[in-house]
XYZ file of C-alpha atoms in Angstrom:
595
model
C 93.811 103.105 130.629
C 91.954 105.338 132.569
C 94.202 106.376 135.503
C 95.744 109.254 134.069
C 92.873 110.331 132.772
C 90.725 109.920 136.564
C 93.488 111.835 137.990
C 93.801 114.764 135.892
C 89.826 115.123 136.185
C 89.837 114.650 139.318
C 92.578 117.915 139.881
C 90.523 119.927 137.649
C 87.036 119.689 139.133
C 88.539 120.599 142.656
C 90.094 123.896 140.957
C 86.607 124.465 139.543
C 85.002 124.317 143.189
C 87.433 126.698 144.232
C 86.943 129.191 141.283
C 83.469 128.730 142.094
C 83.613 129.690 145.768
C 85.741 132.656 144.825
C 83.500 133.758 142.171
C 80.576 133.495 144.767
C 82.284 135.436 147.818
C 83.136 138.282 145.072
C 79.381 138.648 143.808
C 77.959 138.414 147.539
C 80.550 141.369 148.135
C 79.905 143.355 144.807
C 75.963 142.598 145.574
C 76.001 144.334 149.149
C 78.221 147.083 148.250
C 76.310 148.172 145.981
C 72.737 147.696 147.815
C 74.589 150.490 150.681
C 75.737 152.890 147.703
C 71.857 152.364 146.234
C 70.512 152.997 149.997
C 72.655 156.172 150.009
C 71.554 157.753 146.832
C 67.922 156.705 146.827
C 67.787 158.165 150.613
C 69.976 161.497 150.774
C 70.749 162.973 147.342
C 66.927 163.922 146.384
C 66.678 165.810 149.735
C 70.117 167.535 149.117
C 68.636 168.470 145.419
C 65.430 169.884 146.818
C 67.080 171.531 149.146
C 69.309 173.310 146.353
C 66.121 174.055 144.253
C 64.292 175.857 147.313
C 67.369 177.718 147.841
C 67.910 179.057 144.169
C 64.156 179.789 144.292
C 64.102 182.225 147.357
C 67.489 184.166 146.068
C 65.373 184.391 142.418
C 62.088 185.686 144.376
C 64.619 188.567 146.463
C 65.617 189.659 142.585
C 61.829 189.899 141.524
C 61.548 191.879 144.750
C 64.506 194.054 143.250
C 62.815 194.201 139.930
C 59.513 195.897 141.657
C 61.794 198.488 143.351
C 63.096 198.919 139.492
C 60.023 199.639 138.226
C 59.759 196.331 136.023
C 56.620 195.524 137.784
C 55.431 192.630 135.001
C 58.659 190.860 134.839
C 58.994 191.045 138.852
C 55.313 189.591 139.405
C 56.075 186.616 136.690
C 59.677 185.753 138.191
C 58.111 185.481 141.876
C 55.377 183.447 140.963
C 56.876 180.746 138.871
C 59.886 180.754 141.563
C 57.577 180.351 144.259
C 56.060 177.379 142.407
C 59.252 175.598 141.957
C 59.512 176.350 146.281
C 56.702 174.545 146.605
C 57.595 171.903 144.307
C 61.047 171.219 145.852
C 59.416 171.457 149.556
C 57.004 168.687 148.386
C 59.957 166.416 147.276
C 61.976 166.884 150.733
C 58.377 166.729 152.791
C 57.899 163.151 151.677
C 61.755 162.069 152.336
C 62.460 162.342 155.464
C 64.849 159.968 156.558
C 67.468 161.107 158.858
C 66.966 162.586 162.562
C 66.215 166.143 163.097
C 65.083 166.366 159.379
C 61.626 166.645 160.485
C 62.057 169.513 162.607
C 63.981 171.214 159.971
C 61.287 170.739 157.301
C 58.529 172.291 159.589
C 60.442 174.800 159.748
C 60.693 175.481 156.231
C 57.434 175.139 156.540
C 56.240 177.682 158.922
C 58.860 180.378 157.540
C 57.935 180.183 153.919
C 53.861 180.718 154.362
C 55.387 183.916 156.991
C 57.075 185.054 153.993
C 55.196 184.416 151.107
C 52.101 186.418 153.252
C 54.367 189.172 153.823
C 56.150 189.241 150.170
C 52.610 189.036 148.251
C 52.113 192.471 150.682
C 55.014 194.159 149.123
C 54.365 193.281 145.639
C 50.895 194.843 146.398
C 52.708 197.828 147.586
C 56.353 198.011 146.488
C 58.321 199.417 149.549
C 61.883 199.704 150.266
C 61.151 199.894 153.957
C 58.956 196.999 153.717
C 61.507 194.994 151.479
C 63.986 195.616 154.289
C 61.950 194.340 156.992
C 61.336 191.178 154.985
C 65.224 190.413 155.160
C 65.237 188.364 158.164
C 62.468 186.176 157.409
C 64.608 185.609 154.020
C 67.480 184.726 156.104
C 65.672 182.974 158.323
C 64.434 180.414 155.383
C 67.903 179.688 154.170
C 68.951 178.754 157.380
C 66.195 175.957 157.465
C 66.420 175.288 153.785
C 70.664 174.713 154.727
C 69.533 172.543 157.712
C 67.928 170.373 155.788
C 71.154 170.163 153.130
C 73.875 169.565 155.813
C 71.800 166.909 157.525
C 71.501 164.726 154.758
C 75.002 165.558 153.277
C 76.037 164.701 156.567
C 74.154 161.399 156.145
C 76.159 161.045 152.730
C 79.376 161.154 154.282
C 78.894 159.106 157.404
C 76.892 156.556 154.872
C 80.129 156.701 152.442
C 82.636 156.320 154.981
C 80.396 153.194 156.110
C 80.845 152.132 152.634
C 84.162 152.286 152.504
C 84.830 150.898 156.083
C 82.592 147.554 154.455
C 84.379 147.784 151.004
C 87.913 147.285 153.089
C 86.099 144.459 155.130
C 85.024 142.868 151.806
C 88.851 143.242 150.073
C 90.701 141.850 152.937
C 87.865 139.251 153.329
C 88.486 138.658 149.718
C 92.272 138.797 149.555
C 92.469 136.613 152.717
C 90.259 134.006 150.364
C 92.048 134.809 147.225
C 95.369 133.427 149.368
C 93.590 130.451 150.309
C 92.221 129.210 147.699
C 95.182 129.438 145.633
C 97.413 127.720 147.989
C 94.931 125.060 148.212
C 94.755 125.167 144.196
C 99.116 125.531 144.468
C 99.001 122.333 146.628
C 96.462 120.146 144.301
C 98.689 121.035 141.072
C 101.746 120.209 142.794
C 99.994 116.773 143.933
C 98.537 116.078 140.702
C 101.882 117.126 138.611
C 104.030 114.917 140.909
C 101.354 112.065 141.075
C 100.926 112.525 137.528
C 103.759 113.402 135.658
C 106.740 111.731 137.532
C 106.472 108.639 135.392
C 107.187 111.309 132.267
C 110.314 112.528 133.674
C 111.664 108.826 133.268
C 110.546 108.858 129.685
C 111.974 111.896 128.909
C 115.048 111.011 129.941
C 115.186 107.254 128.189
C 113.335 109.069 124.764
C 116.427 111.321 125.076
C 119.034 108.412 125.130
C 117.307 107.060 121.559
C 116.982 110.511 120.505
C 120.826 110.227 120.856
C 121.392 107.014 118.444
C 120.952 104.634 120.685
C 118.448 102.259 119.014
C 118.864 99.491 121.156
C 117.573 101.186 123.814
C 114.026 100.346 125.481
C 111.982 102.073 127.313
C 111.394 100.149 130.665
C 108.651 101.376 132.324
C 105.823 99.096 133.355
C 101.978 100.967 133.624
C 98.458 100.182 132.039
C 97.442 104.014 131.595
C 98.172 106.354 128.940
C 102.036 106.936 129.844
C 102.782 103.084 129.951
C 101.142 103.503 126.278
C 103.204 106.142 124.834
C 106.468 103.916 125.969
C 105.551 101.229 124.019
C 104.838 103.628 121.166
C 108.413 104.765 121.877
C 109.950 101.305 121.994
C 108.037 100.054 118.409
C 109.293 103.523 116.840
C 112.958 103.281 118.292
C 112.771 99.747 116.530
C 112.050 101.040 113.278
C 114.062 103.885 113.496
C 116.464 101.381 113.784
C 115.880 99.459 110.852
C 115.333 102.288 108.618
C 119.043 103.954 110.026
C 120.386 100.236 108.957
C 118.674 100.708 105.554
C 119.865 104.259 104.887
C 123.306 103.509 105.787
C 123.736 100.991 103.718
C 122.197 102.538 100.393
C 124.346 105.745 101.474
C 127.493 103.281 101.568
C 126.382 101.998 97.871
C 125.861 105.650 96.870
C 128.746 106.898 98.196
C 131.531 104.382 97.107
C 129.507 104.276 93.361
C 129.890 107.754 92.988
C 133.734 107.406 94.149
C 134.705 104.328 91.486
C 132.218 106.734 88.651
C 135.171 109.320 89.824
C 138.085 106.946 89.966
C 137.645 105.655 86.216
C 137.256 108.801 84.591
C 139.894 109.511 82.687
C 139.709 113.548 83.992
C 141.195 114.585 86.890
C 138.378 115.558 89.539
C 138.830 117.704 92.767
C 135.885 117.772 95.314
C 136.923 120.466 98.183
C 133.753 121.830 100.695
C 132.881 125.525 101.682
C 136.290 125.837 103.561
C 138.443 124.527 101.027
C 139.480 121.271 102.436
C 139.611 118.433 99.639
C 136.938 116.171 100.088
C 138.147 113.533 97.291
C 140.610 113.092 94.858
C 140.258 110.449 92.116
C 143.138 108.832 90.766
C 144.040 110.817 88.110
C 143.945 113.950 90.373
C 145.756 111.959 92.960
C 148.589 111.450 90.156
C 148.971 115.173 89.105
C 148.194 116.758 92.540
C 149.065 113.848 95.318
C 147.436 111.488 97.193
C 144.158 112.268 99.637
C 144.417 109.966 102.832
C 141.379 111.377 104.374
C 138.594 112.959 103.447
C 139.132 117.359 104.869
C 142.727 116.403 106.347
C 144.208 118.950 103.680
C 143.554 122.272 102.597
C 143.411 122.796 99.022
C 146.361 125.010 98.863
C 148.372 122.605 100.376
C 147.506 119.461 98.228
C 147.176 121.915 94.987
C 150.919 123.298 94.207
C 149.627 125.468 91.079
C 148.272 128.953 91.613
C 145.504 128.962 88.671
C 143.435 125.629 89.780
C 143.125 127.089 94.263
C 142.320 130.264 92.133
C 140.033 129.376 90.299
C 138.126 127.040 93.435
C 138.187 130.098 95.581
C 136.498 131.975 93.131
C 133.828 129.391 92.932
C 133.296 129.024 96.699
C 132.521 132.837 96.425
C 128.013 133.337 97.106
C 127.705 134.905 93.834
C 129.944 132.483 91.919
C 129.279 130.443 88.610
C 130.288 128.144 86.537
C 133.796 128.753 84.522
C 136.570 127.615 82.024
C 139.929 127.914 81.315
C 143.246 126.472 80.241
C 146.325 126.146 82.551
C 149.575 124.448 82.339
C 150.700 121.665 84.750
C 153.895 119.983 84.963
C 154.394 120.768 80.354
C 151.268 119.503 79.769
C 147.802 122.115 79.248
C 144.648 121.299 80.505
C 141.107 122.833 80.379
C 140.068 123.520 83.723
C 136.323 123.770 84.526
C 135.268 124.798 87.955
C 131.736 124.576 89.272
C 130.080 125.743 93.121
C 127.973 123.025 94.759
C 125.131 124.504 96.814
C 121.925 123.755 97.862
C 118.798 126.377 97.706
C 120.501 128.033 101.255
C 123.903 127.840 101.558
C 127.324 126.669 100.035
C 128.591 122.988 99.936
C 131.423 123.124 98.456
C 133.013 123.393 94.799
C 134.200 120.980 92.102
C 137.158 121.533 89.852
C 137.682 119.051 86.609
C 140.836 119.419 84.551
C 141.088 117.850 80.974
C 144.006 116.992 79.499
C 144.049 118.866 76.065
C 147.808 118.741 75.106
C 147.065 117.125 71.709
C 143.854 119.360 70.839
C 146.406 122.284 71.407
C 149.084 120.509 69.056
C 146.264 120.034 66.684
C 145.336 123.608 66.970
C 149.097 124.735 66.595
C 149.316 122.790 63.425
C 146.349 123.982 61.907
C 146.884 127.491 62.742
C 150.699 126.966 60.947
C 149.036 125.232 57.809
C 146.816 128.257 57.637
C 149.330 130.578 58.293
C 151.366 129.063 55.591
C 149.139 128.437 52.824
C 147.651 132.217 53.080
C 151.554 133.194 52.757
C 152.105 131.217 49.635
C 148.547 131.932 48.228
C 149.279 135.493 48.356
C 152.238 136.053 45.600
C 150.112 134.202 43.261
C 146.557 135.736 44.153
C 148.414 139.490 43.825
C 149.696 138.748 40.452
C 146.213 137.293 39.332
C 144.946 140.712 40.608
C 147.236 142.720 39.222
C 146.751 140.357 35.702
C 142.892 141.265 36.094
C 143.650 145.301 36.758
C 145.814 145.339 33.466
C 143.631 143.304 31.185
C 140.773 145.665 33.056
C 142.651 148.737 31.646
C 143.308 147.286 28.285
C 147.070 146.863 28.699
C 147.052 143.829 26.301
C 144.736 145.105 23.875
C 140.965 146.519 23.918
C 138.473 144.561 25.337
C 134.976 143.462 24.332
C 132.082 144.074 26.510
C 131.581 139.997 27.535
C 135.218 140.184 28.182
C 135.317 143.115 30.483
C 132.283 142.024 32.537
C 134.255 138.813 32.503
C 137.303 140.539 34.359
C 135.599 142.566 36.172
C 134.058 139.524 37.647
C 137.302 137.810 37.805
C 138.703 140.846 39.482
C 135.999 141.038 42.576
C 136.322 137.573 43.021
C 140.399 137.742 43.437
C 139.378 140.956 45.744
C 137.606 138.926 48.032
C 140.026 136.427 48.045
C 142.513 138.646 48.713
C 140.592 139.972 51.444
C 140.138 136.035 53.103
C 143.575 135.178 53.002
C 144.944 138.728 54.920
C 141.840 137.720 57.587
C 143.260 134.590 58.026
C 146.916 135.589 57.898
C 145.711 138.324 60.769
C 144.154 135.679 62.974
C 147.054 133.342 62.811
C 148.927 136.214 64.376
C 146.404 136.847 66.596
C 146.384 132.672 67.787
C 150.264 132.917 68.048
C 149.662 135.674 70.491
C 149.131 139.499 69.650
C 151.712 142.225 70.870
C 149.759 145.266 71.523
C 151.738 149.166 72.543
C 149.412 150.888 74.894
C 149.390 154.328 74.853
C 146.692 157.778 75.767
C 144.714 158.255 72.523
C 142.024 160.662 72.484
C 138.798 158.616 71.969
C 137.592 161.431 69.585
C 141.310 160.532 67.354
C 140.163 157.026 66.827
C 136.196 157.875 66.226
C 137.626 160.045 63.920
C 140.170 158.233 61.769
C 137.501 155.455 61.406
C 134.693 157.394 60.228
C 137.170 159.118 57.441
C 138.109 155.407 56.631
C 134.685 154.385 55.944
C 132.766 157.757 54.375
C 132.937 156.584 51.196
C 131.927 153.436 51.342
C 128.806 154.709 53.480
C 128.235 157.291 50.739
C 128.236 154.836 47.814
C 125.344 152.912 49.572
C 123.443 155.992 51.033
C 124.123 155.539 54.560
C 123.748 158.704 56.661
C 127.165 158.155 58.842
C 126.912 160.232 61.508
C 129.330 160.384 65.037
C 128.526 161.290 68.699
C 131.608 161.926 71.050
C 131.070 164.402 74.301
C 134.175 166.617 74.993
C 134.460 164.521 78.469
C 135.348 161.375 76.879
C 138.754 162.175 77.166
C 141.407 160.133 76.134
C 141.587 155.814 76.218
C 144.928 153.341 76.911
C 144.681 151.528 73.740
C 146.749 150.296 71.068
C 145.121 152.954 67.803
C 145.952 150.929 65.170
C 144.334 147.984 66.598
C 141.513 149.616 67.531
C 140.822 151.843 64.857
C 141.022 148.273 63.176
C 138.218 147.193 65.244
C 136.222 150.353 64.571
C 136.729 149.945 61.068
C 135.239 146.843 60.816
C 131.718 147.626 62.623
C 131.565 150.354 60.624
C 131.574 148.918 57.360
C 129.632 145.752 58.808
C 127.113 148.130 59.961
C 127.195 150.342 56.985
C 126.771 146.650 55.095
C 123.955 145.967 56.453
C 121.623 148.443 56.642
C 122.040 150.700 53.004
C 119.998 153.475 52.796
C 119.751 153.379 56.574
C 121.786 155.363 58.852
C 125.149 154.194 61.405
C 125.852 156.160 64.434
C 128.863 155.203 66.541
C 129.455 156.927 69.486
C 132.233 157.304 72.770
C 130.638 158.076 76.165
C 132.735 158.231 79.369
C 131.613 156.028 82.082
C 132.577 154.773 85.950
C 134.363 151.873 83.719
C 136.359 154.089 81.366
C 135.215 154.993 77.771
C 132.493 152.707 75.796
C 132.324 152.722 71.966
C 129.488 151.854 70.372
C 128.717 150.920 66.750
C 125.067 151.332 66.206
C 122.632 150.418 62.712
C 119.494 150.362 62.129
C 119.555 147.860 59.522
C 117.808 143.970 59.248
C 119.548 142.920 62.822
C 120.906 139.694 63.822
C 118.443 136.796 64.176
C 118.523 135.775 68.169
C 119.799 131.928 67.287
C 122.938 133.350 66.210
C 123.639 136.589 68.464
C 125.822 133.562 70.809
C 127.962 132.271 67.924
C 128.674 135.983 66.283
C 132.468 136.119 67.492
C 133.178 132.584 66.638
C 135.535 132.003 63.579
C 133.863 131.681 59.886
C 130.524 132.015 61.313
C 127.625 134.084 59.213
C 124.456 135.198 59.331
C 122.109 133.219 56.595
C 120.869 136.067 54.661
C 122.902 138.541 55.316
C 125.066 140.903 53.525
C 127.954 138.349 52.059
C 131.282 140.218 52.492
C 134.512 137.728 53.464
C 135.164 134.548 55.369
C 133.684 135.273 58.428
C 136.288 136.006 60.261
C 136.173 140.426 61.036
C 134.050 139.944 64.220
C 136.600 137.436 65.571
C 139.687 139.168 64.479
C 137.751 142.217 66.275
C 136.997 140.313 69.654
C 140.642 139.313 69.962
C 141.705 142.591 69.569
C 139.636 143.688 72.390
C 139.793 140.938 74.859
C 143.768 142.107 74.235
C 143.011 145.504 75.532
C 141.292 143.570 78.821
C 137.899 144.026 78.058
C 135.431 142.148 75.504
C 132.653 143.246 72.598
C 128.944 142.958 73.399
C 126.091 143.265 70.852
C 122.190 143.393 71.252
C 120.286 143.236 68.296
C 116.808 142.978 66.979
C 115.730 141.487 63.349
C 114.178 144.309 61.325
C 115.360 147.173 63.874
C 118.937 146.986 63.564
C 122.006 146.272 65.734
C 124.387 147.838 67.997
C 128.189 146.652 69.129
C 129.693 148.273 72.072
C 133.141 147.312 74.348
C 134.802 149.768 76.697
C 138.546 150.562 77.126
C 140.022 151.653 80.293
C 140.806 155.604 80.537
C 144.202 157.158 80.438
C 145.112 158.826 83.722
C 145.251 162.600 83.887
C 148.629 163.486 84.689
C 148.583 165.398 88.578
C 151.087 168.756 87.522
């Protein structure tokens, strides 16, 4: 087991040696370099420095001179002697660095010509003297040039000594590169060795992993070592062989899933459609396989072809759509209506597919067509009758057979709200039968402001008789609306005097405000609100509030809803208990004539 491992170690360490010698060669080279540049500074600047200093010195002792001549006598005695000290000071520095040839002879001269003329300059600041100052001129000159002999030998000595540097830095790179390339082809040649040596026997796993990797379970891995590599083949060969137990395993509880799920299907007594995200049907059960046609295998057929009715492929395109949901409705296959419920199946990523489940409800639709008929019929006959008790109750009211005590007219007068509300039930249900048997509605432009209008006026006096302040809001842009008025106003009608209902003393606003939609109407009241448990079941038939304001059967909201959802669109209400209530829907807007 410790081949691999000997090898690989082995590889390593000799890389290490080389790094080693290359990291050695590049300090020795780095080292001496820089011992040459160190030799240069240390041996040849501070003489080129002095030399500067003893040259500014002399040209600031010729401008003392200048200064006697001027007349500034102080200042020129001060500026010559503290320039003739830093002379002295910068002659001391080059006297004791002498390092280059001829530097000597250079310095003594410095030497000899600066005691000439300091002797001869302390003369002439004894006795200021143009003459004098003139004569000193050479001897000035005569300095510099020794001071500048001194500078250009050892600047000389700076260049020769950096072109030396230079010459031994190019030595030391191509000594370096010529290493560099050795050592990493001998470092090319050990990896090489040690990958071949090393990692040939992987190659042939690779390969025979890849062949289980492809579902072939039976597969072994034959490769015979005792190192780390013959390890990791057996690994391969114990997890190939539970790989392919567990595969044995999974298909077989996926077989049990999958043909449960498919006799669940069969025997119920819906017809089911499974189609996937490209609208080929998945399954069929038997009922479906009755009504639409058999499925001989599973994404042979597109949906439209297996599915000869228009509503059910539109409805499963719709819910293959990313931003679909859940939805119902009733369709009518071969004289027979069914509720069809449509549903996507999707995961958290992407769509699977969608589900469509069609109920036969024929004989809930008979049941409904009866009921509606009883309804329809026993509000007919109930009327005659309830409109002669009425008009009994109005006559006895107004004493028509004889004067009436006051028990008696309290009596009636009872009598006569009771056959008002009754009254009142029996035209709501007479309107919704209509409305089931299917309502006939004549579009046509009405100004929104007409029907705000002719609804308010309907209900002003009942809002004034409980103190509600009634009050419209309709913006010259809202235009005019394709609806049917009389329906409408209908509709408007009835929030009103809901609204007005419930909130007395309390104030009703309704309002028409143009939109990107067309024009929305909304009923708003700020009276006790709708409790949240019942805000969903609002619109349904005979449904009411606990509570609130008793004032029919029930059935206004839903007679108002199907006059809407008529006009293509559909009532929404938010509400809040104690803060009041507001009804809206939108109708689409007439088109402005182009003249």
């Amino acid at each position: 087991m410790r081949n691999l491992r000997n090898q690989l170690f082995l590889s390593h360490f000799l890389l290490i040696v080389l790094m080693m010698v290359m990291m050695g060669a590049g300090v020795g080279v780095v080292t001496h370099l820089g011992w040459a540049i160190d030799r240069l500074v240390r041996d040849n600047y501070d003489s080129v420095e002095a030399a500067q200093q003893m040259d500014d010195a002399l040209e600031s002792q010729q401008e003392a001179a200048l200064l006697m001549l001027l007349g500034d006598t102080e200042q020129a005695r001060q500026q010559y002697q503290a320039n003739w000290d830093r002379f002295r000071t910068a002659y001391q520095i080059e006297a004791n660095n002498i390092t280059e040839p001829h530097e000597q002879e250079a310095t003594d001269d410095i030497l000899n010509g600066s005691n000439q003329y300091r002797h001869d300059m302390q003369a002439f600041m004894a006795h200021p003297d143009a003459a004098v100052l003139k004569q000193l001129e050479p001897e000035y000159h005569k300095l510099k040039l020794a001071v500048g002999a001194v500078r250009a030998i050892n600047q000389d000595a700076m260049r020769n000594g950096d072109r030396q540097a230079r010459s031994e830095a190019g030595l030391a790179a191509l000594a370096g590169v010529c290493a560099a390339v050795c050592c990493i082809g001998l470092s090319v040649w050990l990896a090489l060795r040690s990958i071949n040596h090393s990692l040939l026997p992987l190659n042939t796993l690779v390969r025979q992993a890849e062949e289980i990797g492809a579902g072939h379970w039976n597969h072994r891995i034959e490769l015979y070592r005792s190192d780390e590599i013959g390890a990791l083949a057996e690994a391969f060969n114990r997890m190939a062989a539970q790989l392919r137990e567990a595969w044995a395993a999974e298909e077989q509880r996926r077989y049990v899933l999958e043909r449960m799920a498919n006799m669940a299907l069969d025997n119920l007594q819906d017809a089911v459609l499974v189609v996937d995200s490209l609208g080929m049907v998945m399954h069929a059960n038997r009922v479906a396989s009755r009504l639409f046609g058999p499925v001989r295998e599973p994404g042979a057929v597109s949906m439209g072809m297996l599915v000869q009715a228009h509503a059910v492929v539109r409805a499963l395109e719709l819910s293959l759509r990313p931003d679909a949901a859940e939805a119902s409705e009733t369709v009518n296959l071969k004289a027979r209506a069914y509720r069809l419920r449509t549903s996507p199946i999707k995961d958290d990523e992407r769509m699977l597919g969608a589900v469509a489940i069609l109920e036969d409800v024929t004989h809930l639709q008979e049941l409904d067509r009866l009921k509606t008929e009883f309804i329809e019929v026993a509000s007919h006959e109930l009327k005659t009758p309830v409109t002669s008790l009425l008009l009994s109750a109005q006559l006895l009211a107004e004493g028509a057979a004889g004067p009436l005590t006051d028990a008696q007219r309290q009596v009636v007068a009872a009598q006569r709200q009771d056959l008002e509300r009754l009254e009142r039930t029996m035209r709501d249900l007479l309107d919704m039968s209509k409305l089931e048997s299917g309502l006939s509605i004549d579009l046509s432009p009405t100004p929104a402001a007409a029907l705000v209008g002719t609804a308010v006026d309907a209900v002003t006096a009942e809002a004034r008789a409980l103190g509600v302040e009634l009050a419209s809001r309709i913006p010259p842009e809202a235009g005019a609306v394709m609806a049917d008025s009389s329906q409408i106003g209908r509709v408007l009608i009835n929030l009103l005097s809901n609204a007005i209902r419930h909130a007395p003393g309390g104030r009703v606003e309704v309002s028409a405000s143009p939109g990107p939609m067309g024009v929305t109407f909304a009923v708003k009241d700020d009276g006790e609100g709708i409790a949240p448990e019942y805000l969903a079941r609002i619109f349904d038939r005979f449904v009411q509030v606990p509570g609130a304001t008793q004032g029919g059967a029930g059935l206004g909201l839903s007679i108002a809803r199907r006059i809407v959802l008529a006009h293509r669109s559909d009532i929404q209400v938010e509400s809040t208990p104690s803060q009041g209530s507001t009804f809206r829907f939108t109708l689409n807007a007439a088109e402005v004539p182009h003249g």
